[in-house]
CSV table of C-alpha atoms in Angstrom, one decimal:
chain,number,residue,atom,x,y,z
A,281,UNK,CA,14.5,-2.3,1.7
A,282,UNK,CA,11.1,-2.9,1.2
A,283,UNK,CA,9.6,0.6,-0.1
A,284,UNK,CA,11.8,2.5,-2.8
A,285,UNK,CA,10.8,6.0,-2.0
A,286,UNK,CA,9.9,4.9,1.9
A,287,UNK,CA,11.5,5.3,4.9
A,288,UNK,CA,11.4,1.7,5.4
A,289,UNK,CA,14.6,0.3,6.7
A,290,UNK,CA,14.6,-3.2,7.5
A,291,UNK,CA,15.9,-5.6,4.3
A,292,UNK,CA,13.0,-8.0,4.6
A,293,UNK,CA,8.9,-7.9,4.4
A,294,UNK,CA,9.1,-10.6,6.6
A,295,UNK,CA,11.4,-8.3,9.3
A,296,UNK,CA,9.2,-5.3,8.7
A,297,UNK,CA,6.1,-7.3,9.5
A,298,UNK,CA,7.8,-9.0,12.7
A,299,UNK,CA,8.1,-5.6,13.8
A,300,UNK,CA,4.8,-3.7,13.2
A,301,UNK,CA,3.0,-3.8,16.6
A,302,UNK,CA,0.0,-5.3,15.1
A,303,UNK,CA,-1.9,-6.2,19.0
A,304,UNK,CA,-2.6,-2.1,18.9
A,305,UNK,CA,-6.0,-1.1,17.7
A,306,UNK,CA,-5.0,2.0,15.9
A,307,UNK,CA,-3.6,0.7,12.0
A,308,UNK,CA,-1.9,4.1,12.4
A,309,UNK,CA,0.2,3.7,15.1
A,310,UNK,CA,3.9,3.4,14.8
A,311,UNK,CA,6.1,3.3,11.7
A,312,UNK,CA,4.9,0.3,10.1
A,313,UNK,CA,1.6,-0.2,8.6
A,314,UNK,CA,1.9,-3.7,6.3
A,315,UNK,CA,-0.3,-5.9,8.2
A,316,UNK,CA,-3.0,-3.8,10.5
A,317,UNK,CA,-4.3,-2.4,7.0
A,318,UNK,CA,-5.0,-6.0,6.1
A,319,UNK,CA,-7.7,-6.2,8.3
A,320,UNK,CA,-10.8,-5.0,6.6
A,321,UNK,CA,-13.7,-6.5,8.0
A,322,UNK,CA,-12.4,-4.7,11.2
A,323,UNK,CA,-11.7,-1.4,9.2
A,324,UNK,CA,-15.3,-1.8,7.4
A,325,UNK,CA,-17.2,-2.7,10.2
A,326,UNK,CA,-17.1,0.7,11.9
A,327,UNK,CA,-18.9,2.1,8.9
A,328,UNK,CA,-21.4,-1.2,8.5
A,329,UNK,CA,-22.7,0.0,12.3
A,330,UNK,CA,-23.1,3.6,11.2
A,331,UNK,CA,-24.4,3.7,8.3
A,332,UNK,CA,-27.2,1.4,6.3
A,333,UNK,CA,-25.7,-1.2,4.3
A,334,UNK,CA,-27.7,0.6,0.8
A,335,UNK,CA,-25.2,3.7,1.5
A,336,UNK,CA,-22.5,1.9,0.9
A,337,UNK,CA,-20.5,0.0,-2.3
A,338,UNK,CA,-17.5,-2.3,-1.8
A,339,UNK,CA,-15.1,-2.8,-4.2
A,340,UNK,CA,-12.7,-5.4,-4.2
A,341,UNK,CA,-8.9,-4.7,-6.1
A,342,UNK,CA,-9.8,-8.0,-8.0
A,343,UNK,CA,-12.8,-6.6,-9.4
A,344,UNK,CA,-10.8,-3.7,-10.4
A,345,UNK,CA,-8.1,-5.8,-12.4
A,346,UNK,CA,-10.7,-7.6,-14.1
A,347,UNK,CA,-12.9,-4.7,-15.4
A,348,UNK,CA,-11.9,-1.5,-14.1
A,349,UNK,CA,-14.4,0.3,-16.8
A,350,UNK,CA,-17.1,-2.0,-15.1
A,351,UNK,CA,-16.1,-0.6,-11.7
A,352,UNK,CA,-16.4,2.9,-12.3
A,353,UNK,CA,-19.7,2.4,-14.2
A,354,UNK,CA,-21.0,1.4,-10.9
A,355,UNK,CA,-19.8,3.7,-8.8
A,356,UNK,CA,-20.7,6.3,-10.6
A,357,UNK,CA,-24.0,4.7,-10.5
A,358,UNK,CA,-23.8,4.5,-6.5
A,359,UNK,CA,-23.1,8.0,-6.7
A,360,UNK,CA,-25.7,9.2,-9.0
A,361,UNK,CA,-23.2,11.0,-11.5
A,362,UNK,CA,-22.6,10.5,-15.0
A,363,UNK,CA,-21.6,6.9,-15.9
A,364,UNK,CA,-20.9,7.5,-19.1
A,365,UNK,CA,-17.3,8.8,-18.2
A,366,UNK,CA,-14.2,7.2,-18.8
A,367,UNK,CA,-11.4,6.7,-16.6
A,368,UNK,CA,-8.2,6.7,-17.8
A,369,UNK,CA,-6.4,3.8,-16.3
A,370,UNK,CA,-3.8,3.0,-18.7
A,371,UNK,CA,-0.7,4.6,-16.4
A,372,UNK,CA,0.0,2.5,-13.1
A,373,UNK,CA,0.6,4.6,-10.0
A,374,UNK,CA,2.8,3.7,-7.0
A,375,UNK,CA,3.7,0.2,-8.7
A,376,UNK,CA,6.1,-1.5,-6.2
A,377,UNK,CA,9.6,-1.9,-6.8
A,378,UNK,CA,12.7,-2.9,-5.1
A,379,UNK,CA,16.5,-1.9,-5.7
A,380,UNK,CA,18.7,-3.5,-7.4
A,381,UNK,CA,21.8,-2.7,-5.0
A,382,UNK,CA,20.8,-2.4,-1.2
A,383,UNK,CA,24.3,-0.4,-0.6
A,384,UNK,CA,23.5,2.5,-2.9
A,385,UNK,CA,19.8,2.5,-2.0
A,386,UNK,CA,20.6,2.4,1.9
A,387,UNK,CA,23.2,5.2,0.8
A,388,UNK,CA,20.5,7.6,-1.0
A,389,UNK,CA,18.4,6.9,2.0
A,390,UNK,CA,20.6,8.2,4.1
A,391,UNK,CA,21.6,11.2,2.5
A,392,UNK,CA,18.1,12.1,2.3
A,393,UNK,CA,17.8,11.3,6.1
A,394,UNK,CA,20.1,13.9,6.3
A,395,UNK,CA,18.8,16.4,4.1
A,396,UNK,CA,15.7,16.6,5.9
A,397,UNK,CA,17.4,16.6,9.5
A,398,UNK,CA,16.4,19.1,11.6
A,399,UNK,CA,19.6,20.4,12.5
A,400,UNK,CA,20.4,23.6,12.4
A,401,UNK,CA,24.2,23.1,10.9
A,402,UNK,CA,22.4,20.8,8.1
A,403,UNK,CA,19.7,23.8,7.1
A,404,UNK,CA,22.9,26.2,7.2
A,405,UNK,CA,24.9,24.2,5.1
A,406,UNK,CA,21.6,23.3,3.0
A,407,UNK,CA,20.8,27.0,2.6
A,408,UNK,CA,24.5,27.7,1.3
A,409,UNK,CA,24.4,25.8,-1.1
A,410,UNK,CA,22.7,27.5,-4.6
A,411,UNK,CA,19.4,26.8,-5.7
A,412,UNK,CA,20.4,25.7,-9.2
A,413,UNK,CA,23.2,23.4,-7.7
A,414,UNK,CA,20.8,22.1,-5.2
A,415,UNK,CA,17.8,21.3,-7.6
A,416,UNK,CA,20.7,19.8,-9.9
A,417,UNK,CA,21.8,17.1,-7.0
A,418,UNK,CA,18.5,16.4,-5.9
A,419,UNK,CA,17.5,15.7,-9.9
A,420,UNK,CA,20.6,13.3,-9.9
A,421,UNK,CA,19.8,11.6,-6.7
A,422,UNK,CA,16.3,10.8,-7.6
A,423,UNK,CA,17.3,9.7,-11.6
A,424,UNK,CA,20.1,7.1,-9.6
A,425,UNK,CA,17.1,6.0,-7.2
A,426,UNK,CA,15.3,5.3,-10.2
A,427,UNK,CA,17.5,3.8,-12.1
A,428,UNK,CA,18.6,1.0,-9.2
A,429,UNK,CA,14.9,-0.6,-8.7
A,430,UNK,CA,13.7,-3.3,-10.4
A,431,UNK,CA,10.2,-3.3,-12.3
A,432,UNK,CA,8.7,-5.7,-9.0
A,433,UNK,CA,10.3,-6.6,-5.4
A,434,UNK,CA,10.0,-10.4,-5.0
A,435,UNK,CA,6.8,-12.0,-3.5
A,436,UNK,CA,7.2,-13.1,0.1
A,437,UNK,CA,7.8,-16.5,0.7
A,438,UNK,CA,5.4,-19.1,1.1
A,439,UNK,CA,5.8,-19.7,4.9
A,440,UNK,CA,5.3,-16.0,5.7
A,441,UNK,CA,2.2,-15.9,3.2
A,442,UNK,CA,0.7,-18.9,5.4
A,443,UNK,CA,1.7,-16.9,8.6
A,444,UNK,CA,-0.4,-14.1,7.2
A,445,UNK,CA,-3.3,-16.2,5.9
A,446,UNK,CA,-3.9,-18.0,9.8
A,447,UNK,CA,-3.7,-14.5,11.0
A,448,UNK,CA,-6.2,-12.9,8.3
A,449,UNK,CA,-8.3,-16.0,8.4
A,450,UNK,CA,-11.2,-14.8,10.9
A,451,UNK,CA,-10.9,-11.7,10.0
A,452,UNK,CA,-11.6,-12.5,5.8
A,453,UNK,CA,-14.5,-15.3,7.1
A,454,UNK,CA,-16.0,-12.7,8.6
A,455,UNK,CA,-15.6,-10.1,5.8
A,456,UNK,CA,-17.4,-11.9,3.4
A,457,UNK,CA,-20.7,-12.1,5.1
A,458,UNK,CA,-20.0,-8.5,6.2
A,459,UNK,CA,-19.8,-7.3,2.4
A,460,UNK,CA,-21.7,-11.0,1.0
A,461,UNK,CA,-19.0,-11.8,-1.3
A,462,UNK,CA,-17.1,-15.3,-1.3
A,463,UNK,CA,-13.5,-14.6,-0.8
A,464,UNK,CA,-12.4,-18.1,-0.1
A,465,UNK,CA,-9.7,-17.3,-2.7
A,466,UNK,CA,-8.3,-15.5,-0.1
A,467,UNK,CA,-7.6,-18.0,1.7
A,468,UNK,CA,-6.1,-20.3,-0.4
A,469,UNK,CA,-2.2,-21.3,0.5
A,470,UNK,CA,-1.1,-20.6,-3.1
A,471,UNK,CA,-3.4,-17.4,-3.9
A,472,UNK,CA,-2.3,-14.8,-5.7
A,473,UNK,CA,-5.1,-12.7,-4.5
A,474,UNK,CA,-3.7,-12.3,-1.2
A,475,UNK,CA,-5.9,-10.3,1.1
């Protein structure tokens, strides 16, 4: 599955994004979420039409890789606190991963699915069971979970990335005059920036 802590169930990126409803206008709505966030100039536009262009900074994940302690300088700037702070961002956070065995990973899903049923035979039998014992299976679960992903999941193919790019492609032209940034990176077949 695609995320390893998720609730994502489908094997593939490229079946999880075949069955996002992306023609619905909320990015919220449903279960699945991959490519509706992709659209930023839609997502950013809301605020452009609010709000004067001087109230608001734009930064790009790119710029962020680059020089992050460039990034917060000017943010803080934006903000009018103290730019002199540091950021620590030596410790990646929700870094993507994949399992390495689909059987025991589907398996851990599901007795977490089950865990956290709402029935009232599973909170009875939950409840039964001692808090030490509990805390001590729970502990185990989550140490096998993380010991069956892999560092990185594997990129998505190149058809699907082209699939992606014709669908982002209006929506990234009209981004970068919206934020006056060229992102024709984006938009490049091979990219590794992918929008």
């Amino acid at each position: 599955s695609i995320q390893v802590q998720g609730d994502e169930y489908l094997p593939t990126f490229e079946k999880a994004i075949a069955a996002e409803p992306i023609d619905n206008s909320s990015i919220w709505y449903g279960l699945r979420h991959y490519v509706r966030l992709g659209f930023y100039h839609a997502q950013l536009k809301r605020y452009f039409d609010r709000f004067d262009a001087s109230q608001i900074q734009v930064h790009l994940y790119e710029d962020f890789k680059q020089n992050p302690d460039q990034l917060f300088q000017d943010t803080f700037r934006f903000l009018s606190v103290d730019d002199h702070f540091r950021v620590d961002t030596s410790t990646a956070h929700n870094v993507g991963a994949a399992p390495k065995n689909k059987f025991i990973h589907r398996s851990l899903g599901g007795i977490n699915s089950l865990a956290n049923a709402d029935s009232s035979a599973i909170q009875t039998l939950k409840s039964s069971i001692p808090k030490p014992i509990y805390r001590g299976i729970s502990a185990t679960i989550q140490r096998v979970k993380k010991q069956n992903i892999t560092d990185k999941p594997a990129s998505c193919s190149l058809e699907t990335r082209q699939q992606l790019l014709d669908l982002y492609r209006d929506d990234i032209t009209q981004l970068q005059a919206l934020i006056q940034r060229d992102l024709s990176h984006w938009l490049a077949p091979n990219s590794v920036a992918a929008p």
